[in-house]
Amino acid sequence: MEFAHPGILWCLTVLIPLTAWYVLKQRNMRPSLQVSTTAPFARLGKPLKHYIRHLLFLMRLAAIACLIIALARPISRDGWSSTKTEGTDIILTLDISTSMLARDFKPDRLGAAKEVASKFINGREHDNMGIVIFAGESLTGLPMTIDRGALSNFIEGITFNMVEDGTAIGDGLATSINRIKDGNAKSKSIILLTDGSNNTGYVDPLTAAEIAKQNGIKVYTIGIGTMGKADVPVMDYFGRVSYQKQDVVIDEATLKEIADITGGKYFRATGNRVLEDIFSEIDTLEKTEIDVRNFTRTEDRPLTFALLGLALGLICAELVMRHTIMRSIP
């Protein structure tokens, strides 16, 4: 909440001397009555009106406070404003081949990647982001957008069988470049996550890396998979999936070269925690200052009229009480 005239709120300080004056006044009020003895009054105590009379003063103070706040005019302010913040264009390129169901991550490689990617997206409020998925072919899951809800919902719905099986790293990278190259941000980057080596597709991964370099796009590559063996899914003729222990083979040399060509960095994720740390490091690396324009609109809040009504009600209530139940005899 804002105020159109915040300086008026300083008038609230007048309540302090008014309160002090009232306290001193009460101390100096010493009415007297001469009687032979006060014994009959010893057990009477103080009547209820003795306390209610202070309520009248509190009601008057509250009415004054309401009037001052109402005069300060609470408002909702709308309008255009420009601020500088950190933002960039980012494409998340995720491998969704069958091998991403390997259980060396919890619940599996694809599930771990989706969870960490969602946290990464929600943590970068001003970035323009998109999603590309690939296996035997590549597909634009979501074009560049700042809609965090749409990005998170799409990632949540990713499954391993959305495209033909295989690992077309070059195609996935080429599709990502096409989606990000025309962006307006000074910094453009692609985060490519895979657990294998390029074995299909039309575009060579290193050729795609050279194209990314020409367009000023950094590529951060992540090889996901533990060291040694892992429970890897194997699909039979009927489409049924079973798990077998197999060696984890990632073409780290190609992934490193892609990162080196584009000025990015290669990471090896061997577990859920390591994968989270990798995305945290990328989050610190990819920061650039951008101008963000915000629109706000100014309008009077209903609180102003509520305060005026409350002040009027308190004044009327005080007057009624002062001339009825709290009426004093001169």
mmCIF file of C-alpha atoms in Angstrom:
data_model
loop_
_atom_site.group_PDB
_atom_site.id
_atom_site.type_symbol
_atom_site.label_atom_id
_atom_site.label_comp_id
_atom_site.label_asym_id
_atom_site.label_seq_id
_atom_site.Cartn_x
_atom_site.Cartn_y
_atom_site.Cartn_z
ATOM 1 C CA MET A 1 0.000 0.000 0.000
ATOM 2 C CA GLU A 2 1.225 3.509 -0.866
ATOM 3 C CA PHE A 3 0.039 6.991 0.079
ATOM 4 C CA ALA A 4 -0.536 9.888 -2.283
ATOM 5 C CA HIS A 5 0.475 12.344 0.478
ATOM 6 C CA PRO A 6 2.738 10.396 2.865
ATOM 7 C CA GLY A 7 3.912 13.592 4.606
ATOM 8 C CA ILE A 8 0.498 13.955 6.225
ATOM 9 C CA LEU A 9 1.188 10.811 8.240
ATOM 10 C CA TRP A 10 3.560 12.880 10.382
ATOM 11 C CA CYS A 11 0.414 14.415 11.856
ATOM 12 C CA LEU A 12 -0.083 11.131 13.702
ATOM 13 C CA THR A 13 2.585 12.336 16.119
ATOM 14 C CA VAL A 14 -0.015 14.739 17.537
ATOM 15 C CA LEU A 15 -1.497 11.718 19.315
ATOM 16 C CA ILE A 16 1.533 11.641 21.620
ATOM 17 C CA PRO A 17 1.045 15.083 23.246
ATOM 18 C CA LEU A 18 -2.715 14.536 23.363
ATOM 19 C CA THR A 19 -2.180 11.301 25.281
ATOM 20 C CA ALA A 20 0.306 12.984 27.628
ATOM 21 C CA TRP A 21 -2.137 15.847 28.245
ATOM 22 C CA TYR A 22 -4.937 13.410 29.058
ATOM 23 C CA VAL A 23 -2.788 11.446 31.528
ATOM 24 C CA LEU A 24 -1.692 14.612 33.328
ATOM 25 C CA LYS A 25 -5.244 15.914 33.402
ATOM 26 C CA GLN A 26 -6.460 12.729 35.071
ATOM 27 C CA ARG A 27 -3.769 12.965 37.714
ATOM 28 C CA ASN A 28 -4.750 16.547 38.579
ATOM 29 C CA MET A 29 -8.446 15.763 38.894
ATOM 30 C CA ARG A 30 -8.920 15.456 42.653
ATOM 31 C CA PRO A 31 -12.620 15.970 43.503
ATOM 32 C CA SER A 32 -13.304 16.158 47.262
ATOM 33 C CA LEU A 33 -16.256 15.682 49.535
ATOM 34 C CA GLN A 34 -16.186 16.260 53.296
ATOM 35 C CA VAL A 35 -17.737 13.445 55.312
ATOM 36 C CA SER A 36 -17.320 12.311 58.881
ATOM 37 C CA THR A 37 -15.971 8.885 57.902
ATOM 38 C CA THR A 38 -15.157 6.891 54.698
ATOM 39 C CA ALA A 39 -15.730 3.505 56.310
ATOM 40 C CA PRO A 40 -18.994 2.765 54.412
ATOM 41 C CA PHE A 41 -17.170 3.262 51.074
ATOM 42 C CA ALA A 42 -14.162 1.076 51.861
ATOM 43 C CA ARG A 43 -15.490 -2.073 50.133
ATOM 44 C CA LEU A 44 -17.269 -0.488 47.200
ATOM 45 C CA GLY A 45 -14.308 -0.473 44.785
ATOM 46 C CA LYS A 46 -14.311 1.430 41.493
ATOM 47 C CA PRO A 47 -17.490 1.400 39.366
ATOM 48 C CA LEU A 48 -17.500 0.301 35.717
ATOM 49 C CA LYS A 49 -17.942 3.890 34.540
ATOM 50 C CA HIS A 50 -14.570 4.722 36.053
ATOM 51 C CA TYR A 51 -12.971 2.634 33.290
ATOM 52 C CA ILE A 52 -15.444 3.365 30.498
ATOM 53 C CA ARG A 53 -14.726 7.087 30.723
ATOM 54 C CA HIS A 54 -11.224 6.399 29.346
ATOM 55 C CA LEU A 55 -12.825 4.667 26.382
ATOM 56 C CA LEU A 56 -14.264 7.996 25.236
ATOM 57 C CA PHE A 57 -10.784 9.465 24.926
ATOM 58 C CA LEU A 58 -9.487 6.392 23.085
ATOM 59 C CA MET A 59 -12.388 6.627 20.622
ATOM 60 C CA ARG A 60 -11.519 10.265 19.960
ATOM 61 C CA LEU A 61 -7.854 9.372 19.349
ATOM 62 C CA ALA A 62 -8.854 6.576 16.982
ATOM 63 C CA ALA A 63 -11.127 8.938 15.040
ATOM 64 C CA ILE A 64 -8.293 11.477 14.674
ATOM 65 C CA ALA A 65 -5.911 8.727 13.478
ATOM 66 C CA CYS A 66 -8.444 7.496 10.904
ATOM 67 C CA LEU A 67 -8.935 11.021 9.564
ATOM 68 C CA ILE A 68 -5.183 11.620 9.221
ATOM 69 C CA ILE A 69 -4.610 8.310 7.387
ATOM 70 C CA ALA A 70 -7.571 9.002 5.111
ATOM 71 C CA LEU A 71 -6.159 12.467 4.292
ATOM 72 C CA ALA A 72 -2.827 10.811 3.388
ATOM 73 C CA ARG A 73 -4.929 8.994 0.748
ATOM 74 C CA PRO A 74 -4.045 5.291 0.470
ATOM 75 C CA ILE A 75 -3.649 4.382 -3.206
ATOM 76 C CA SER A 76 -2.743 1.573 -5.589
ATOM 77 C CA ARG A 77 -0.116 2.968 -7.958
ATOM 78 C CA ASP A 78 -0.006 1.818 -11.582
ATOM 79 C CA GLY A 79 2.336 3.054 -14.293
ATOM 80 C CA TRP A 80 5.426 2.242 -16.286
ATOM 81 C CA SER A 81 8.756 2.016 -14.507
ATOM 82 C CA SER A 82 12.121 0.745 -15.648
ATOM 83 C CA THR A 83 14.441 -1.287 -13.476
ATOM 84 C CA LYS A 84 17.689 -3.065 -14.123
ATOM 85 C CA THR A 85 17.882 -6.753 -13.307
ATOM 86 C CA GLU A 86 19.791 -9.829 -14.344
ATOM 87 C CA GLY A 87 18.459 -11.925 -17.220
ATOM 88 C CA THR A 88 19.423 -13.899 -20.297
ATOM 89 C CA ASP A 89 18.044 -16.155 -23.035
ATOM 90 C CA ILE A 90 18.331 -19.850 -22.206
ATOM 91 C CA ILE A 91 17.283 -23.054 -23.953
ATOM 92 C CA LEU A 92 17.115 -26.292 -21.972
ATOM 93 C CA THR A 93 17.893 -29.195 -24.301
ATOM 94 C CA LEU A 94 16.989 -32.519 -22.694
ATOM 95 C CA ASP A 95 17.774 -36.032 -23.871
ATOM 96 C CA ILE A 96 14.646 -38.176 -23.444
ATOM 97 C CA SER A 97 15.923 -41.407 -24.979
ATOM 98 C CA THR A 98 15.076 -44.736 -23.316
ATOM 99 C CA SER A 99 18.481 -44.864 -21.606
ATOM 100 C CA MET A 100 17.433 -41.803 -19.570
ATOM 101 C CA LEU A 101 15.306 -44.232 -17.536
ATOM 102 C CA ALA A 102 18.472 -45.739 -16.046
ATOM 103 C CA ARG A 103 18.190 -46.013 -12.274
ATOM 104 C CA ASP A 104 21.570 -44.683 -11.180
ATOM 105 C CA PHE A 105 19.632 -41.504 -10.242
ATOM 106 C CA LYS A 106 16.484 -41.201 -8.140
ATOM 107 C CA PRO A 107 13.923 -41.966 -9.447
ATOM 108 C CA ASP A 108 15.853 -42.216 -12.736
ATOM 109 C CA ARG A 109 18.014 -39.952 -14.908
ATOM 110 C CA LEU A 110 15.057 -38.302 -16.652
ATOM 111 C CA GLY A 111 13.124 -37.779 -13.413
ATOM 112 C CA ALA A 112 16.153 -36.222 -11.701
ATOM 113 C CA ALA A 113 16.816 -33.958 -14.706
ATOM 114 C CA LYS A 114 13.192 -32.793 -14.771
ATOM 115 C CA GLU A 115 13.174 -31.984 -11.055
ATOM 116 C CA VAL A 116 16.401 -29.983 -11.131
ATOM 117 C CA ALA A 117 15.430 -28.215 -14.379
ATOM 118 C CA SER A 118 12.117 -27.099 -12.846
ATOM 119 C CA LYS A 119 13.889 -25.582 -9.836
ATOM 120 C CA PHE A 120 16.359 -23.867 -12.168
ATOM 121 C CA ILE A 121 13.563 -22.351 -14.265
ATOM 122 C CA ASN A 122 11.575 -21.092 -11.280
ATOM 123 C CA GLY A 123 14.692 -19.519 -9.808
ATOM 124 C CA ARG A 124 15.357 -17.290 -12.853
ATOM 125 C CA GLU A 125 12.381 -14.946 -12.868
ATOM 126 C CA HIS A 126 13.377 -12.559 -15.664
ATOM 127 C CA ASP A 127 14.942 -14.981 -18.152
ATOM 128 C CA ASN A 128 13.431 -15.780 -21.520
ATOM 129 C CA MET A 129 13.548 -19.570 -21.664
ATOM 130 C CA GLY A 130 12.585 -22.395 -23.981
ATOM 131 C CA ILE A 131 12.724 -26.196 -24.015
ATOM 132 C CA VAL A 132 13.941 -28.597 -26.694
ATOM 133 C CA ILE A 133 13.722 -32.379 -26.303
ATOM 134 C CA PHE A 134 15.520 -34.943 -28.394
ATOM 135 C CA ALA A 135 16.128 -38.643 -28.755
ATOM 136 C CA GLY A 136 16.313 -40.093 -32.295
ATOM 137 C CA GLU A 137 14.954 -36.736 -33.500
ATOM 138 C CA SER A 138 14.556 -33.315 -31.956
ATOM 139 C CA LEU A 139 11.416 -31.388 -31.077
ATOM 140 C CA THR A 140 10.729 -27.878 -29.793
ATOM 141 C CA GLY A 141 8.841 -28.529 -26.590
ATOM 142 C CA LEU A 142 8.195 -24.874 -25.817
ATOM 143 C CA PRO A 143 9.455 -21.777 -27.678
ATOM 144 C CA MET A 144 11.084 -18.877 -25.835
ATOM 145 C CA THR A 145 8.799 -17.556 -23.116
ATOM 146 C CA ILE A 146 8.786 -15.930 -19.663
ATOM 147 C CA ASP A 147 5.732 -17.946 -18.598
ATOM 148 C CA ARG A 148 7.161 -19.978 -15.722
ATOM 149 C CA GLY A 149 3.935 -21.926 -15.317
ATOM 150 C CA ALA A 150 3.976 -23.123 -18.927
ATOM 151 C CA LEU A 151 7.655 -24.100 -18.682
ATOM 152 C CA SER A 152 7.163 -26.023 -15.447
ATOM 153 C CA ASN A 153 4.023 -27.769 -16.724
ATOM 154 C CA PHE A 154 5.754 -28.879 -19.907
ATOM 155 C CA ILE A 155 8.751 -30.274 -18.040
ATOM 156 C CA GLU A 156 6.452 -32.149 -15.687
ATOM 157 C CA GLY A 157 4.729 -33.812 -18.666
ATOM 158 C CA ILE A 158 7.906 -34.961 -20.448
ATOM 159 C CA THR A 159 8.112 -38.742 -20.993
ATOM 160 C CA PHE A 160 10.739 -40.896 -22.700
ATOM 161 C CA ASN A 161 8.527 -41.983 -25.626
ATOM 162 C CA MET A 162 7.538 -38.548 -26.994
ATOM 163 C CA VAL A 163 9.863 -38.909 -30.019
ATOM 164 C CA GLU A 164 11.580 -41.767 -31.841
ATOM 165 C CA ASP A 165 14.279 -43.449 -29.767
ATOM 166 C CA GLY A 166 17.993 -42.812 -30.320
ATOM 167 C CA THR A 167 20.465 -40.046 -29.426
ATOM 168 C CA ALA A 168 20.635 -37.220 -31.978
ATOM 169 C CA ILE A 169 22.738 -34.722 -30.037
ATOM 170 C CA GLY A 170 23.541 -32.683 -33.149
ATOM 171 C CA ASP A 171 19.880 -32.349 -34.125
ATOM 172 C CA GLY A 172 18.900 -31.342 -30.594
ATOM 173 C CA LEU A 173 21.606 -28.681 -30.540
ATOM 174 C CA ALA A 174 20.683 -27.393 -34.026
ATOM 175 C CA THR A 175 17.009 -27.045 -33.067
ATOM 176 C CA SER A 176 17.993 -25.176 -29.913
ATOM 177 C CA ILE A 177 20.165 -22.769 -31.906
ATOM 178 C CA ASN A 178 17.287 -21.998 -34.279
ATOM 179 C CA ARG A 179 15.062 -21.188 -31.327
ATOM 180 C CA ILE A 180 17.471 -18.891 -29.473
ATOM 181 C CA LYS A 181 19.605 -17.161 -32.120
ATOM 182 C CA ASP A 182 17.114 -14.335 -32.795
ATOM 183 C CA GLY A 183 16.604 -13.431 -29.138
ATOM 184 C CA ASN A 184 17.190 -9.866 -27.903
ATOM 185 C CA ALA A 185 19.261 -10.678 -24.821
ATOM 186 C CA LYS A 186 22.971 -9.935 -24.868
ATOM 187 C CA SER A 187 23.712 -13.332 -23.362
ATOM 188 C CA LYS A 188 22.401 -16.509 -25.016
ATOM 189 C CA SER A 189 23.099 -19.983 -23.757
ATOM 190 C CA ILE A 190 22.019 -23.582 -24.242
ATOM 191 C CA ILE A 191 22.101 -26.196 -21.492
ATOM 192 C CA LEU A 192 22.340 -29.596 -23.172
ATOM 193 C CA LEU A 193 21.880 -32.674 -21.024
ATOM 194 C CA THR A 194 22.462 -36.192 -22.367
ATOM 195 C CA ASP A 195 23.553 -39.625 -21.160
ATOM 196 C CA GLY A 196 24.995 -41.073 -24.353
ATOM 197 C CA SER A 197 26.753 -40.379 -27.615
ATOM 198 C CA ASN A 198 25.486 -39.158 -30.962
ATOM 199 C CA ASN A 199 24.269 -42.194 -32.951
ATOM 200 C CA THR A 200 21.640 -40.797 -35.313
ATOM 201 C CA GLY A 201 20.285 -37.570 -36.795
ATOM 202 C CA TYR A 202 21.256 -35.269 -39.661
ATOM 203 C CA VAL A 203 23.531 -32.705 -37.990
ATOM 204 C CA ASP A 204 26.992 -33.452 -36.624
ATOM 205 C CA PRO A 205 27.300 -32.185 -33.014
ATOM 206 C CA LEU A 206 30.555 -30.308 -33.701
ATOM 207 C CA THR A 207 29.069 -28.658 -36.784
ATOM 208 C CA ALA A 208 26.164 -27.476 -34.645
ATOM 209 C CA ALA A 209 28.683 -26.193 -32.083
ATOM 210 C CA GLU A 210 30.430 -24.093 -34.749
ATOM 211 C CA ILE A 211 27.058 -22.598 -35.748
ATOM 212 C CA ALA A 212 26.373 -21.769 -32.098
ATOM 213 C CA LYS A 213 29.762 -20.054 -31.856
ATOM 214 C CA GLN A 214 29.030 -17.943 -34.942
ATOM 215 C CA ASN A 215 25.795 -16.775 -33.320
ATOM 216 C CA GLY A 216 27.428 -15.943 -29.988
ATOM 217 C CA ILE A 217 25.691 -18.774 -28.151
ATOM 218 C CA LYS A 218 27.371 -20.579 -25.260
ATOM 219 C CA VAL A 219 26.631 -24.263 -24.800
ATOM 220 C CA TYR A 220 26.867 -25.841 -21.369
ATOM 221 C CA THR A 221 26.963 -29.622 -21.769
ATOM 222 C CA ILE A 222 26.076 -32.077 -19.018
ATOM 223 C CA GLY A 223 26.872 -35.785 -19.204
ATOM 224 C CA ILE A 224 24.473 -37.552 -16.840
ATOM 225 C CA GLY A 225 25.349 -41.003 -15.571
ATOM 226 C CA THR A 226 27.264 -42.631 -12.743
ATOM 227 C CA MET A 227 30.742 -44.061 -13.085
ATOM 228 C CA GLY A 228 30.822 -47.795 -13.781
ATOM 229 C CA LYS A 229 27.638 -49.782 -14.319
ATOM 230 C CA ALA A 230 23.979 -48.858 -13.972
ATOM 231 C CA ASP A 231 20.556 -50.472 -14.314
ATOM 232 C CA VAL A 232 19.781 -49.518 -17.911
ATOM 233 C CA PRO A 233 16.353 -50.134 -19.501
ATOM 234 C CA VAL A 234 16.154 -52.567 -22.416
ATOM 235 C CA MET A 235 13.049 -52.659 -24.585
ATOM 236 C CA ASP A 236 11.978 -55.926 -26.203
ATOM 237 C CA TYR A 237 10.078 -56.486 -29.454
ATOM 238 C CA PHE A 238 6.715 -55.952 -27.741
ATOM 239 C CA GLY A 239 7.743 -52.615 -26.196
ATOM 240 C CA ARG A 240 8.191 -54.032 -22.709
ATOM 241 C CA VAL A 241 10.981 -52.518 -20.632
ATOM 242 C CA SER A 242 13.326 -54.512 -18.419
ATOM 243 C CA TYR A 243 16.543 -53.474 -16.655
ATOM 244 C CA GLN A 244 20.028 -54.863 -17.087
ATOM 245 C CA LYS A 245 23.392 -53.916 -15.612
ATOM 246 C CA GLN A 246 25.414 -52.182 -18.318
ATOM 247 C CA ASP A 247 28.490 -49.963 -18.530
ATOM 248 C CA VAL A 248 27.739 -46.245 -18.486
ATOM 249 C CA VAL A 249 29.166 -44.875 -21.737
ATOM 250 C CA ILE A 250 29.053 -41.107 -22.355
ATOM 251 C CA ASP A 251 30.851 -39.390 -25.212
ATOM 252 C CA GLU A 252 32.558 -36.931 -22.899
ATOM 253 C CA ALA A 253 35.136 -35.949 -25.507
ATOM 254 C CA THR A 254 32.471 -34.613 -27.876
ATOM 255 C CA LEU A 255 30.557 -32.885 -25.081
ATOM 256 C CA LYS A 256 33.741 -31.197 -23.861
ATOM 257 C CA GLU A 257 34.596 -30.071 -27.385
ATOM 258 C CA ILE A 258 31.124 -28.604 -27.902
ATOM 259 C CA ALA A 259 31.531 -26.595 -24.686
ATOM 260 C CA ASP A 260 35.078 -25.486 -25.599
ATOM 261 C CA ILE A 261 34.080 -24.342 -29.091
ATOM 262 C CA THR A 262 31.208 -22.202 -27.818
ATOM 263 C CA GLY A 263 32.891 -20.820 -24.700
ATOM 264 C CA GLY A 264 30.703 -22.858 -22.373
ATOM 265 C CA LYS A 265 31.641 -25.558 -19.898
ATOM 266 C CA TYR A 266 31.296 -29.342 -19.610
ATOM 267 C CA PHE A 267 29.973 -31.020 -16.452
ATOM 268 C CA ARG A 268 29.666 -34.653 -15.416
ATOM 269 C CA ALA A 269 26.692 -35.448 -13.213
ATOM 270 C CA THR A 270 27.166 -38.689 -11.300
ATOM 271 C CA GLY A 271 24.272 -38.322 -8.855
ATOM 272 C CA ASN A 272 21.262 -36.219 -7.914
ATOM 273 C CA ARG A 273 23.225 -33.913 -5.632
ATOM 274 C CA VAL A 274 25.971 -33.377 -8.201
ATOM 275 C CA LEU A 275 23.342 -32.536 -10.826
ATOM 276 C CA GLU A 276 21.821 -29.908 -8.521
ATOM 277 C CA ASP A 277 25.266 -28.406 -7.905
ATOM 278 C CA ILE A 278 25.900 -28.221 -11.655
ATOM 279 C CA PHE A 279 22.711 -26.263 -12.308
ATOM 280 C CA SER A 280 23.551 -23.991 -9.367
ATOM 281 C CA GLU A 281 26.952 -23.260 -10.906
ATOM 282 C CA ILE A 282 25.416 -22.554 -14.312
ATOM 283 C CA ASP A 283 22.959 -20.238 -12.549
ATOM 284 C CA THR A 284 25.870 -18.141 -11.245
ATOM 285 C CA LEU A 285 27.696 -18.168 -14.591
ATOM 286 C CA GLU A 286 24.793 -17.007 -16.737
ATOM 287 C CA LYS A 287 23.961 -13.531 -15.429
ATOM 288 C CA THR A 288 23.610 -10.379 -17.504
ATOM 289 C CA GLU A 289 21.982 -7.016 -16.777
ATOM 290 C CA ILE A 290 18.778 -6.200 -18.643
ATOM 291 C CA ASP A 291 16.183 -3.436 -18.505
ATOM 292 C CA VAL A 292 12.761 -4.537 -17.279
ATOM 293 C CA ARG A 293 9.729 -2.302 -17.763
ATOM 294 C CA ASN A 294 6.952 -2.623 -15.216
ATOM 295 C CA PHE A 295 3.427 -1.256 -15.606
ATOM 296 C CA THR A 296 1.499 0.044 -12.605
ATOM 297 C CA ARG A 297 -1.789 1.941 -12.334
ATOM 298 C CA THR A 298 -2.791 4.420 -9.626
ATOM 299 C CA GLU A 299 -6.233 4.353 -8.074
ATOM 300 C CA ASP A 300 -7.747 5.213 -4.712
ATOM 301 C CA ARG A 301 -8.106 2.252 -2.426
ATOM 302 C CA PRO A 302 -11.474 1.522 -0.766
ATOM 303 C CA LEU A 303 -9.606 1.830 2.540
ATOM 304 C CA THR A 304 -9.846 5.636 2.298
ATOM 305 C CA PHE A 305 -13.642 5.589 2.426
ATOM 306 C CA ALA A 306 -13.647 2.891 5.096
ATOM 307 C CA LEU A 307 -11.422 5.047 7.310
ATOM 308 C CA LEU A 308 -13.649 8.100 6.831
ATOM 309 C CA GLY A 309 -16.705 6.028 7.719
ATOM 310 C CA LEU A 310 -14.965 4.586 10.764
ATOM 311 C CA ALA A 311 -13.919 8.046 11.964
ATOM 312 C CA LEU A 312 -17.470 9.340 11.595
ATOM 313 C CA GLY A 313 -18.839 6.312 13.437
ATOM 314 C CA LEU A 314 -16.391 6.766 16.319
ATOM 315 C CA ILE A 315 -17.228 10.465 16.676
ATOM 316 C CA CYS A 316 -20.951 9.758 16.709
ATOM 317 C CA ALA A 317 -20.543 6.912 19.200
ATOM 318 C CA GLU A 318 -18.478 9.115 21.501
ATOM 319 C CA LEU A 319 -21.043 11.910 21.408
ATOM 320 C CA VAL A 320 -23.905 9.526 22.154
ATOM 321 C CA MET A 321 -22.052 7.914 25.085
ATOM 322 C CA ARG A 322 -20.916 11.254 26.463
ATOM 323 C CA HIS A 323 -24.498 12.576 26.606
ATOM 324 C CA THR A 324 -26.157 9.380 27.827
ATOM 325 C CA ILE A 325 -24.476 6.747 29.998
ATOM 326 C CA MET A 326 -21.368 8.886 30.581
ATOM 327 C CA ARG A 327 -23.196 12.153 31.143
ATOM 328 C CA SER A 328 -21.611 14.204 33.912
ATOM 329 C CA ILE A 329 -23.277 16.659 36.260
ATOM 330 C CA PRO A 330 -21.636 20.103 36.358
#
